[in-house]
Amino acid sequence: MDSDKNAVYDNGSKPLDYHEFQTADEVRATPVVAGNKLFIGNHDSGDLFAFDVTTGEKLWQSKAPNWIHSEMIYHDGKVYVGFGNRFFQDDGIRGTEESGVLGLDAETGEILWKYNTEGEVMPTPAYSDGAIYVATGDRLLYKLDPETGKLLNKADIGSVISMSAPSIDQRTLYVGGGRPKPYTFSAYDLQTDEFKWQTEFPDVFAGLDDVPPAVSNNIVVTTALEGDSDNPEHFMYALNTETGEIIWEESLGKGEFVENNKSGAPIIYDNKIYVGSPITKTFYAYDIKTGEQLWKFKNEVMKAPPVAQDGVVYFSNTKGFVYALDAESGEVVGKKELGGKLAPAGPIIINDTLFVGSQDSNVYAVPLADITKGEHDDEPKVALKQESNTIQYAIIAVLIVVLIGLLLIMFRGRRK
């Protein structure tokens, strides 16, 4: 998206020391770092925080009327955050009690304006060219004035948006939608305030509305579940950004259905797609143009979009671990255990420091070196080593048999 939500903090390029930022409740959103401040909100309580990213000092605390799953995006001295919950109303609108968007002063936490919507705003809003775009549980896309919160325009998406934060690229907004069927993926022209295209996925029953899309080189990538909850199959799709045509689709495999955030979110890095599947409990690398699988790494349930830097891709799982894998080979570079279930919205990297929220109520700041120099996952290497040892032992056994045979032949020859 076109927001400066993650600007470099004011400390040159030096990574932070390891630090834990304590909040009031579960953290399920991605932290946002801008200037020297870290912004984060809480799941159940709706508490909103700003911390000094270098000292850990709490700068202010405010409160939203409902859950916070949205990032607190930053632009020009203000932060914007969506609020709402996942429960459905009788008419199919997702979100009960109060839902909407807040605009706050980034320095003081003062609420400058509030715009209420009929459905939840759990997806992170997007900022672009003087407007805030908000996808909601009431099947609408709102365009708001960032200064006043005044409604500038709204468009009927036709689908409930769960956690699919809109992605903006080349003045086009991309978002995945859910109920009612068929699940639909939309591209919206920000210059004309009209939909460029909407592609239906008749076989999808979950997940398309959970995933923030990834966009690069005229391709937009998303994932979803086909089949049913008893036998879900996780698919990834690559669509043409101009037409919405599906260029390729690949199955990540079948597995056990999970509650909430049912479909892993992809990123695009160095012309490759990296994505974890909560269904197959596996992390994958794919070629973006062909859809060819390059490698995979078996692990635990993972839902969040990964991050990548300097040839290393990092992902978090629900067991509280952050893994670092070589982006080319998939080999484990390192891992680090943090606390609780790590946020389904995923980590960010700023100045060689990884920031990630957890359902234990902390935001963790971890130098990348602490992860890459941390405990390595030896299982794949042990397996390879065992296989290698088996081959070595077999070769040695064959050589011994051959040597014994030669000795017997020599011994019999001498007896003659």
Short mmCIF file of C-alpha atoms in Angstrom, two decimals:
data_model
loop_
_atom_site.label_atom_id
_atom_site.label_comp_id
_atom_site.label_asym_id
_atom_site.label_seq_id
_atom_site.Cartn_x
_atom_site.Cartn_y
_atom_site.Cartn_z
CA MET A 1 0.00 0.00 0.00
CA ASP A 2 1.10 3.59 -0.52
CA SER A 3 1.43 4.42 3.18
CA ASP A 4 4.65 5.32 4.95
CA LYS A 5 3.49 3.08 7.80
CA ASN A 6 6.91 1.59 8.48
CA ALA A 7 9.43 4.42 8.26
CA VAL A 8 12.92 3.88 9.66
CA TYR A 9 13.20 4.81 13.33
CA ASP A 10 15.56 7.61 14.30
CA ASN A 11 18.62 5.58 15.20
CA GLY A 12 20.67 5.45 12.04
CA SER A 13 20.93 1.89 10.79
CA LYS A 14 21.78 0.30 14.12
CA PRO A 15 19.54 -2.63 15.11
CA LEU A 16 17.83 -2.51 18.48
CA ASP A 17 18.77 -4.74 21.37
CA TYR A 18 16.25 -7.44 22.19
CA HIS A 19 13.21 -5.86 23.84
CA GLU A 20 9.64 -6.72 24.87
CA PHE A 21 6.93 -4.04 24.70
CA GLN A 22 4.17 -4.90 27.18
CA THR A 23 0.58 -4.07 26.18
CA ALA A 24 -2.79 -4.67 27.90
CA ASP A 25 -4.15 -7.68 25.99
CA GLU A 26 -3.55 -10.07 23.09
CA VAL A 27 -1.74 -8.67 20.06
CA ARG A 28 -3.00 -10.04 16.75
CA ALA A 29 -1.97 -7.15 14.50
CA THR A 30 1.38 -6.30 12.93
CA PRO A 31 3.31 -3.55 14.76
CA VAL A 32 3.94 -0.32 12.88
CA VAL A 33 7.18 1.63 13.34
CA ALA A 34 7.39 5.26 12.20
CA GLY A 35 10.04 7.76 13.25
CA ASN A 36 11.10 6.59 16.69
CA LYS A 37 7.65 5.29 17.66
CA LEU A 38 6.07 1.86 17.67
CA PHE A 39 2.26 1.71 17.32
CA ILE A 40 0.14 -1.32 18.22
CA GLY A 41 -3.41 -2.21 19.29
CA ASN A 42 -4.99 -5.02 21.34
CA HIS A 43 -7.39 -7.72 20.23
CA ASP A 44 -10.12 -7.95 22.87
CA SER A 45 -9.72 -4.76 24.90
CA GLY A 46 -9.22 -2.32 22.00
CA ASP A 47 -6.33 -0.59 23.79
CA LEU A 48 -4.02 1.44 21.55
CA PHE A 49 -0.37 2.17 22.36
CA ALA A 50 2.60 4.17 21.22
CA PHE A 51 6.07 3.28 22.55
CA ASP A 52 9.48 4.88 22.14
CA VAL A 53 11.08 2.23 19.97
CA THR A 54 14.60 2.85 21.30
CA THR A 55 13.89 3.06 25.05
CA GLY A 56 10.72 1.00 25.36
CA GLU A 57 8.94 3.84 27.18
CA LYS A 58 5.16 3.96 26.77
CA LEU A 59 4.40 7.35 25.20
CA TRP A 60 0.61 7.18 25.28
CA GLN A 61 -2.34 4.83 25.59
CA SER A 62 -5.77 5.28 24.04
CA LYS A 63 -8.76 3.04 23.41
CA ALA A 64 -10.99 1.95 20.51
CA PRO A 65 -14.61 0.87 20.94
CA ASN A 66 -14.01 -2.73 19.81
CA TRP A 67 -11.33 -5.28 18.85
CA ILE A 68 -8.15 -4.20 17.08
CA HIS A 69 -6.83 -6.53 14.39
CA SER A 70 -5.90 -3.71 12.03
CA GLU A 71 -2.45 -2.19 11.89
CA MET A 72 -2.19 1.42 13.05
CA ILE A 73 -0.96 2.84 9.76
CA TYR A 74 1.00 6.10 9.92
CA HIS A 75 0.91 9.09 7.59
CA ASP A 76 1.93 12.73 8.09
CA GLY A 77 1.76 12.85 11.88
CA LYS A 78 -1.42 10.77 12.22
CA VAL A 79 -2.24 7.11 12.69
CA TYR A 80 -5.34 5.36 11.35
CA VAL A 81 -6.77 2.12 12.69
CA GLY A 82 -9.83 -0.02 12.04
CA PHE A 83 -11.89 -1.66 14.79
CA GLY A 84 -14.58 -4.36 14.98
CA ASN A 85 -15.13 -8.04 15.76
CA ARG A 86 -15.74 -11.25 13.83
CA PHE A 87 -19.32 -12.05 14.91
CA PHE A 88 -22.09 -12.05 12.30
CA GLN A 89 -25.34 -10.13 12.46
CA ASP A 90 -28.63 -11.73 11.40
CA ASP A 91 -28.46 -10.07 7.98
CA GLY A 92 -25.03 -11.56 7.19
CA ILE A 93 -23.03 -8.43 7.99
CA ARG A 94 -19.85 -9.33 9.88
CA GLY A 95 -19.22 -7.34 13.05
CA THR A 96 -21.40 -6.66 16.08
CA GLU A 97 -21.40 -3.71 18.48
CA GLU A 98 -19.46 -0.69 17.20
CA SER A 99 -17.30 -0.84 14.08
CA GLY A 100 -15.32 1.75 12.14
CA VAL A 101 -12.07 3.69 11.78
CA LEU A 102 -10.22 6.08 14.08
CA GLY A 103 -7.82 8.87 13.16
CA LEU A 104 -5.42 9.75 15.98
CA ASP A 105 -2.65 12.26 16.61
CA ALA A 106 0.57 10.23 16.46
CA GLU A 107 2.28 12.41 19.10
CA THR A 108 -0.42 12.42 21.78
CA GLY A 109 -2.85 9.59 20.99
CA GLU A 110 -5.73 12.07 20.90
CA ILE A 111 -8.63 10.77 18.82
CA LEU A 112 -9.12 13.33 16.05
CA TRP A 113 -12.10 11.68 14.35
CA LYS A 114 -14.15 8.50 14.22
CA TYR A 115 -16.05 7.10 11.26
CA ASN A 116 -18.55 4.34 12.00
CA THR A 117 -19.37 1.52 9.57
CA GLU A 118 -22.11 -1.12 9.61
CA GLY A 119 -19.58 -3.98 9.56
CA GLU A 120 -16.22 -4.65 11.14
CA VAL A 121 -12.98 -3.05 10.01
CA MET A 122 -10.60 -5.84 10.96
CA PRO A 123 -8.52 -5.50 7.76
CA THR A 124 -5.87 -2.80 7.87
CA PRO A 125 -6.94 0.38 6.02
CA ALA A 126 -4.79 1.57 3.12
CA TYR A 127 -3.57 5.12 2.46
CA SER A 128 -3.08 6.39 -1.09
CA ASP A 129 -2.85 9.88 -2.60
CA GLY A 130 -4.77 11.79 0.05
CA ALA A 131 -7.39 9.17 0.94
CA ILE A 132 -7.94 6.31 3.38
CA TYR A 133 -9.49 3.15 1.88
CA VAL A 134 -11.38 0.80 4.17
CA ALA A 135 -12.69 -2.70 3.32
CA THR A 136 -15.33 -3.96 5.74
CA GLY A 137 -17.62 -6.70 6.96
CA ASP A 138 -20.61 -4.85 5.45
CA ARG A 139 -19.42 -5.63 1.89
CA LEU A 140 -18.41 -2.04 1.12
CA LEU A 141 -15.21 -0.20 0.26
CA TYR A 142 -15.07 3.24 1.90
CA LYS A 143 -12.93 6.19 0.84
CA LEU A 144 -12.33 8.66 3.69
CA ASP A 145 -10.68 12.06 4.06
CA PRO A 146 -7.61 11.46 6.28
CA GLU A 147 -7.88 14.93 7.85
CA THR A 148 -11.52 14.84 8.90
CA GLY A 149 -12.75 11.26 8.46
CA LYS A 150 -15.44 12.54 6.12
CA LEU A 151 -16.82 10.03 3.60
CA LEU A 152 -15.56 10.78 0.08
CA ASN A 153 -16.98 7.72 -1.69
CA LYS A 154 -18.16 4.18 -1.12
CA ALA A 155 -18.42 1.21 -3.47
CA ASP A 156 -20.29 -2.06 -3.12
CA ILE A 157 -17.79 -4.94 -3.18
CA GLY A 158 -20.56 -7.47 -2.75
CA SER A 159 -18.45 -9.64 -0.43
CA VAL A 160 -17.71 -9.64 3.29
CA ILE A 161 -14.05 -8.79 3.92
CA SER A 162 -12.65 -10.64 6.91
CA MET A 163 -8.90 -9.96 7.28
CA SER A 164 -7.88 -9.30 3.66
CA ALA A 165 -6.13 -5.96 4.08
CA PRO A 166 -6.24 -4.17 0.70
CA SER A 167 -2.99 -3.95 -1.27
CA ILE A 168 -2.43 -0.95 -3.54
CA ASP A 169 -0.19 -1.02 -6.61
CA GLN A 170 -0.16 1.32 -9.61
CA ARG A 171 -3.28 3.18 -8.43
CA THR A 172 -5.24 -0.08 -8.19
CA LEU A 173 -6.54 -1.61 -4.97
CA TYR A 174 -6.72 -5.41 -4.66
CA VAL A 175 -8.78 -7.24 -2.03
CA GLY A 176 -10.17 -10.74 -1.46
CA GLY A 177 -13.84 -11.20 -0.51
CA GLY A 178 -15.87 -13.91 1.20
CA ARG A 179 -19.58 -14.43 1.77
CA PRO A 180 -21.96 -14.70 0.05
CA LYS A 181 -20.73 -17.30 -2.43
CA PRO A 182 -19.11 -17.27 -4.83
CA TYR A 183 -16.06 -15.84 -3.08
CA THR A 184 -14.75 -12.99 -5.23
CA PHE A 185 -11.42 -11.22 -5.71
CA SER A 186 -11.63 -7.54 -6.73
CA ALA A 187 -9.45 -4.92 -8.40
CA TYR A 188 -10.59 -1.32 -7.86
CA ASP A 189 -9.33 1.66 -9.90
CA LEU A 190 -8.49 4.49 -7.49
CA GLN A 191 -8.50 7.10 -10.25
CA THR A 192 -12.01 6.40 -11.48
CA ASP A 193 -13.47 4.96 -8.24
CA GLU A 194 -14.76 2.00 -10.20
CA PHE A 195 -14.00 -1.72 -10.22
CA LYS A 196 -11.60 -2.77 -12.99
CA TRP A 197 -12.60 -6.41 -12.61
CA GLN A 198 -13.96 -8.96 -10.15
CA THR A 199 -12.96 -12.62 -10.48
CA GLU A 200 -15.20 -15.28 -8.95
CA PHE A 201 -13.88 -18.44 -7.29
CA PRO A 202 -16.84 -20.87 -7.28
CA ASP A 203 -14.89 -23.72 -5.63
CA VAL A 204 -13.57 -21.64 -2.70
CA PHE A 205 -15.32 -22.00 0.65
CA ALA A 206 -12.93 -20.12 2.97
CA GLY A 207 -9.77 -18.05 3.24
CA LEU A 208 -9.90 -15.70 0.26
CA ASP A 209 -11.21 -12.93 2.53
CA ASP A 210 -8.44 -13.61 5.11
CA VAL A 211 -5.41 -12.97 2.92
CA PRO A 212 -3.70 -9.64 2.13
CA PRO A 213 -2.77 -10.04 -1.56
CA ALA A 214 0.81 -9.68 -2.83
CA VAL A 215 1.44 -7.73 -6.06
CA SER A 216 4.47 -7.54 -8.36
CA ASN A 217 5.25 -7.35 -12.09
CA ASN A 218 1.60 -7.31 -13.21
CA ILE A 219 0.77 -10.38 -11.11
CA VAL A 220 -1.35 -10.42 -7.96
CA VAL A 221 -1.13 -13.50 -5.73
CA THR A 222 -3.56 -14.79 -3.13
CA THR A 223 -4.58 -18.09 -1.50
CA ALA A 224 -7.81 -19.80 -0.41
CA LEU A 225 -9.35 -23.14 0.58
CA GLU A 226 -11.33 -25.40 -1.72
CA GLY A 227 -13.34 -28.49 -0.80
CA ASP A 228 -14.95 -28.33 2.64
CA SER A 229 -13.99 -28.13 6.31
CA ASP A 230 -13.72 -31.94 6.53
CA ASN A 231 -11.25 -32.14 3.67
CA PRO A 232 -9.79 -28.68 2.93
CA GLU A 233 -7.28 -28.20 0.13
CA HIS A 234 -5.11 -25.08 0.16
CA PHE A 235 -4.66 -23.40 -3.23
CA MET A 236 -2.55 -20.47 -4.40
CA TYR A 237 -3.61 -18.34 -7.38
CA ALA A 238 -1.73 -15.89 -9.61
CA LEU A 239 -3.94 -13.39 -11.46
CA ASN A 240 -3.22 -10.91 -14.23
CA THR A 241 -3.52 -7.43 -12.69
CA GLU A 242 -5.09 -5.94 -15.82
CA THR A 243 -7.74 -8.54 -16.57
CA GLY A 244 -8.21 -10.65 -13.43
CA GLU A 245 -7.54 -13.79 -15.48
CA ILE A 246 -6.03 -16.65 -13.47
CA ILE A 247 -2.54 -17.18 -14.93
CA TRP A 248 -1.86 -20.29 -12.87
CA GLU A 249 -3.09 -22.02 -9.73
CA GLU A 250 -1.28 -24.57 -7.58
CA SER A 251 -2.39 -26.82 -4.75
CA LEU A 252 -0.33 -26.57 -1.59
CA GLY A 253 -1.97 -29.75 -0.38
CA LYS A 254 -4.67 -31.05 1.95
CA GLY A 255 -4.69 -31.16 5.72
CA GLU A 256 -6.59 -30.36 8.89
CA PHE A 257 -9.00 -27.40 8.98
CA VAL A 258 -8.07 -24.58 11.40
CA GLU A 259 -10.18 -21.96 13.12
CA ASN A 260 -9.72 -18.29 12.09
CA ASN A 261 -7.15 -17.07 9.56
CA LYS A 262 -7.62 -20.25 7.59
CA SER A 263 -5.41 -19.41 4.63
CA GLY A 264 -1.74 -18.37 4.75
CA ALA A 265 -0.70 -15.00 3.34
CA PRO A 266 2.00 -14.76 0.62
CA ILE A 267 4.79 -12.29 -0.03
CA ILE A 268 6.78 -11.70 -3.21
CA TYR A 269 10.54 -11.36 -2.87
CA ASP A 270 13.14 -11.52 -5.65
CA ASN A 271 10.58 -12.86 -8.17
CA LYS A 272 9.59 -15.69 -5.86
CA ILE A 273 6.51 -16.28 -3.74
CA TYR A 274 6.93 -17.30 -0.12
CA VAL A 275 3.92 -18.55 1.80
CA GLY A 276 3.09 -20.72 4.79
CA SER A 277 0.05 -22.99 4.96
CA PRO A 278 -1.86 -23.52 8.21
CA ILE A 279 -3.54 -26.50 6.52
CA THR A 280 -0.43 -28.46 5.50
CA LYS A 281 1.85 -26.99 8.21
CA THR A 282 4.45 -26.35 5.53
CA PHE A 283 6.33 -23.28 4.27
CA TYR A 284 6.84 -22.96 0.49
CA ALA A 285 8.80 -21.11 -2.18
CA TYR A 286 7.34 -20.80 -5.71
CA ASP A 287 8.41 -19.21 -8.97
CA ILE A 288 6.05 -16.28 -9.52
CA LYS A 289 5.87 -16.61 -13.33
CA THR A 290 5.39 -20.35 -13.69
CA GLY A 291 3.94 -21.44 -10.36
CA GLU A 292 6.69 -24.07 -10.07
CA GLN A 293 7.39 -25.15 -6.49
CA LEU A 294 11.06 -24.49 -5.69
CA TRP A 295 11.25 -25.96 -2.19
CA LYS A 296 9.20 -26.63 0.93
CA PHE A 297 9.86 -26.83 4.65
CA LYS A 298 7.64 -28.86 7.00
CA ASN A 299 6.91 -27.11 10.30
CA GLU A 300 3.86 -26.10 12.37
CA VAL A 301 0.63 -24.13 11.78
CA MET A 302 1.63 -20.78 10.23
CA LYS A 303 -0.80 -18.12 9.07
CA ALA A 304 1.06 -14.83 8.85
CA PRO A 305 2.77 -13.30 5.83
CA PRO A 306 6.55 -13.80 6.10
CA VAL A 307 9.20 -11.11 5.66
CA ALA A 308 12.50 -11.25 3.77
CA GLN A 309 15.78 -9.38 3.73
CA ASP A 310 19.32 -10.01 2.43
CA GLY A 311 18.52 -13.43 1.00
CA VAL A 312 16.82 -14.73 4.14
CA VAL A 313 13.08 -15.25 4.60
CA TYR A 314 11.58 -15.18 8.09
CA PHE A 315 8.25 -16.66 9.19
CA SER A 316 6.46 -17.03 12.52
CA ASN A 317 4.28 -19.92 13.69
CA THR A 318 1.58 -20.48 16.30
CA LYS A 319 4.03 -22.27 18.61
CA GLY A 320 5.87 -19.00 19.27
CA PHE A 321 8.89 -19.55 17.00
CA VAL A 322 10.45 -17.33 14.35
CA TYR A 323 12.38 -19.25 11.67
CA ALA A 324 15.00 -17.93 9.28
CA LEU A 325 15.42 -19.85 6.01
CA ASP A 326 17.80 -19.35 3.11
CA ALA A 327 15.56 -17.83 0.43
CA GLU A 328 17.21 -19.81 -2.38
CA SER A 329 17.51 -23.26 -0.84
CA GLY A 330 15.05 -23.33 2.05
CA GLU A 331 17.77 -24.47 4.43
CA VAL A 332 17.37 -23.38 8.04
CA VAL A 333 19.63 -20.44 8.92
CA GLY A 334 18.34 -20.14 12.48
CA LYS A 335 15.32 -19.95 14.73
CA LYS A 336 14.26 -18.28 17.97
CA GLU A 337 11.50 -19.06 20.43
CA LEU A 338 9.44 -16.14 21.70
CA GLY A 339 6.36 -16.15 23.92
CA GLY A 340 2.78 -17.20 23.22
CA LYS A 341 1.08 -17.61 19.85
CA LEU A 342 2.64 -15.10 17.49
CA ALA A 343 0.24 -12.70 15.76
CA PRO A 344 -1.50 -14.02 12.61
CA ALA A 345 -0.83 -10.66 10.95
CA GLY A 346 2.92 -11.31 10.96
CA PRO A 347 6.22 -9.51 11.58
CA ILE A 348 8.03 -6.54 10.04
CA ILE A 349 11.75 -5.79 9.69
CA ILE A 350 13.14 -2.32 10.44
CA ASN A 351 16.89 -1.60 10.67
CA ASP A 352 17.85 -5.29 10.94
CA THR A 353 15.36 -5.74 13.77
CA LEU A 354 12.29 -7.98 13.52
CA PHE A 355 9.15 -6.78 15.29
CA VAL A 356 6.30 -9.21 15.95
CA GLY A 357 3.27 -9.21 18.23
CA SER A 358 2.07 -12.11 20.33
CA GLN A 359 -1.10 -13.28 21.99
CA ASP A 360 0.85 -13.19 25.27
CA SER A 361 0.31 -9.37 25.01
CA ASN A 362 3.91 -8.50 24.11
CA VAL A 363 5.46 -7.01 21.02
CA TYR A 364 8.94 -8.48 20.56
CA ALA A 365 11.85 -6.59 19.00
CA VAL A 366 14.50 -9.12 17.98
CA PRO A 367 17.77 -8.33 16.19
CA LEU A 368 17.98 -10.50 13.08
CA ALA A 369 21.38 -11.71 14.27
CA ASP A 370 19.70 -13.20 17.36
CA ILE A 371 17.59 -15.34 15.03
CA THR A 372 20.21 -16.33 12.48
CA LYS A 373 22.78 -17.08 15.19
CA GLY A 374 20.21 -18.79 17.37
CA GLU A 375 19.38 -22.45 17.77
CA HIS A 376 19.15 -24.19 14.40
CA ASP A 377 16.51 -26.70 13.45
CA ASP A 378 18.63 -29.83 13.12
CA GLU A 379 15.88 -32.22 12.00
CA PRO A 380 16.38 -31.82 8.23
CA LYS A 381 20.15 -31.91 8.66
CA VAL A 382 19.96 -34.96 10.93
CA ALA A 383 17.83 -36.73 8.33
CA LEU A 384 20.32 -35.87 5.61
CA LYS A 385 23.20 -36.89 7.84
CA GLN A 386 21.57 -40.22 8.69
CA GLU A 387 20.95 -40.86 5.01
CA SER A 388 24.54 -39.95 4.24
CA ASN A 389 25.84 -42.22 7.04
CA THR A 390 23.71 -45.12 5.80
CA ILE A 391 25.22 -44.79 2.33
CA GLN A 392 28.73 -44.56 3.80
CA TYR A 393 28.19 -47.66 5.93
CA ALA A 394 26.83 -49.57 2.93
CA ILE A 395 29.89 -48.64 0.84
CA ILE A 396 32.23 -49.67 3.65
CA ALA A 397 30.39 -52.99 4.06
CA VAL A 398 30.69 -53.70 0.33
CA LEU A 399 34.41 -52.86 0.40
CA ILE A 400 34.95 -55.16 3.37
CA VAL A 401 33.15 -58.01 1.60
CA VAL A 402 35.24 -57.43 -1.53
CA LEU A 403 38.44 -57.29 0.52
CA ILE A 404 37.58 -60.52 2.32
CA GLY A 405 36.81 -62.15 -1.02
CA LEU A 406 40.17 -61.08 -2.44
CA LEU A 407 42.01 -62.36 0.62
CA LEU A 408 40.26 -65.74 0.35
CA ILE A 409 41.17 -65.99 -3.34
CA MET A 410 44.82 -65.11 -2.55
CA PHE A 411 44.90 -67.60 0.34
CA ARG A 412 43.48 -70.44 -1.80
CA GLY A 413 45.93 -69.59 -4.59
CA ARG A 414 48.87 -69.92 -2.27
CA ARG A 415 47.62 -73.29 -0.97
CA LYS A 416 47.60 -74.61 -4.50
#
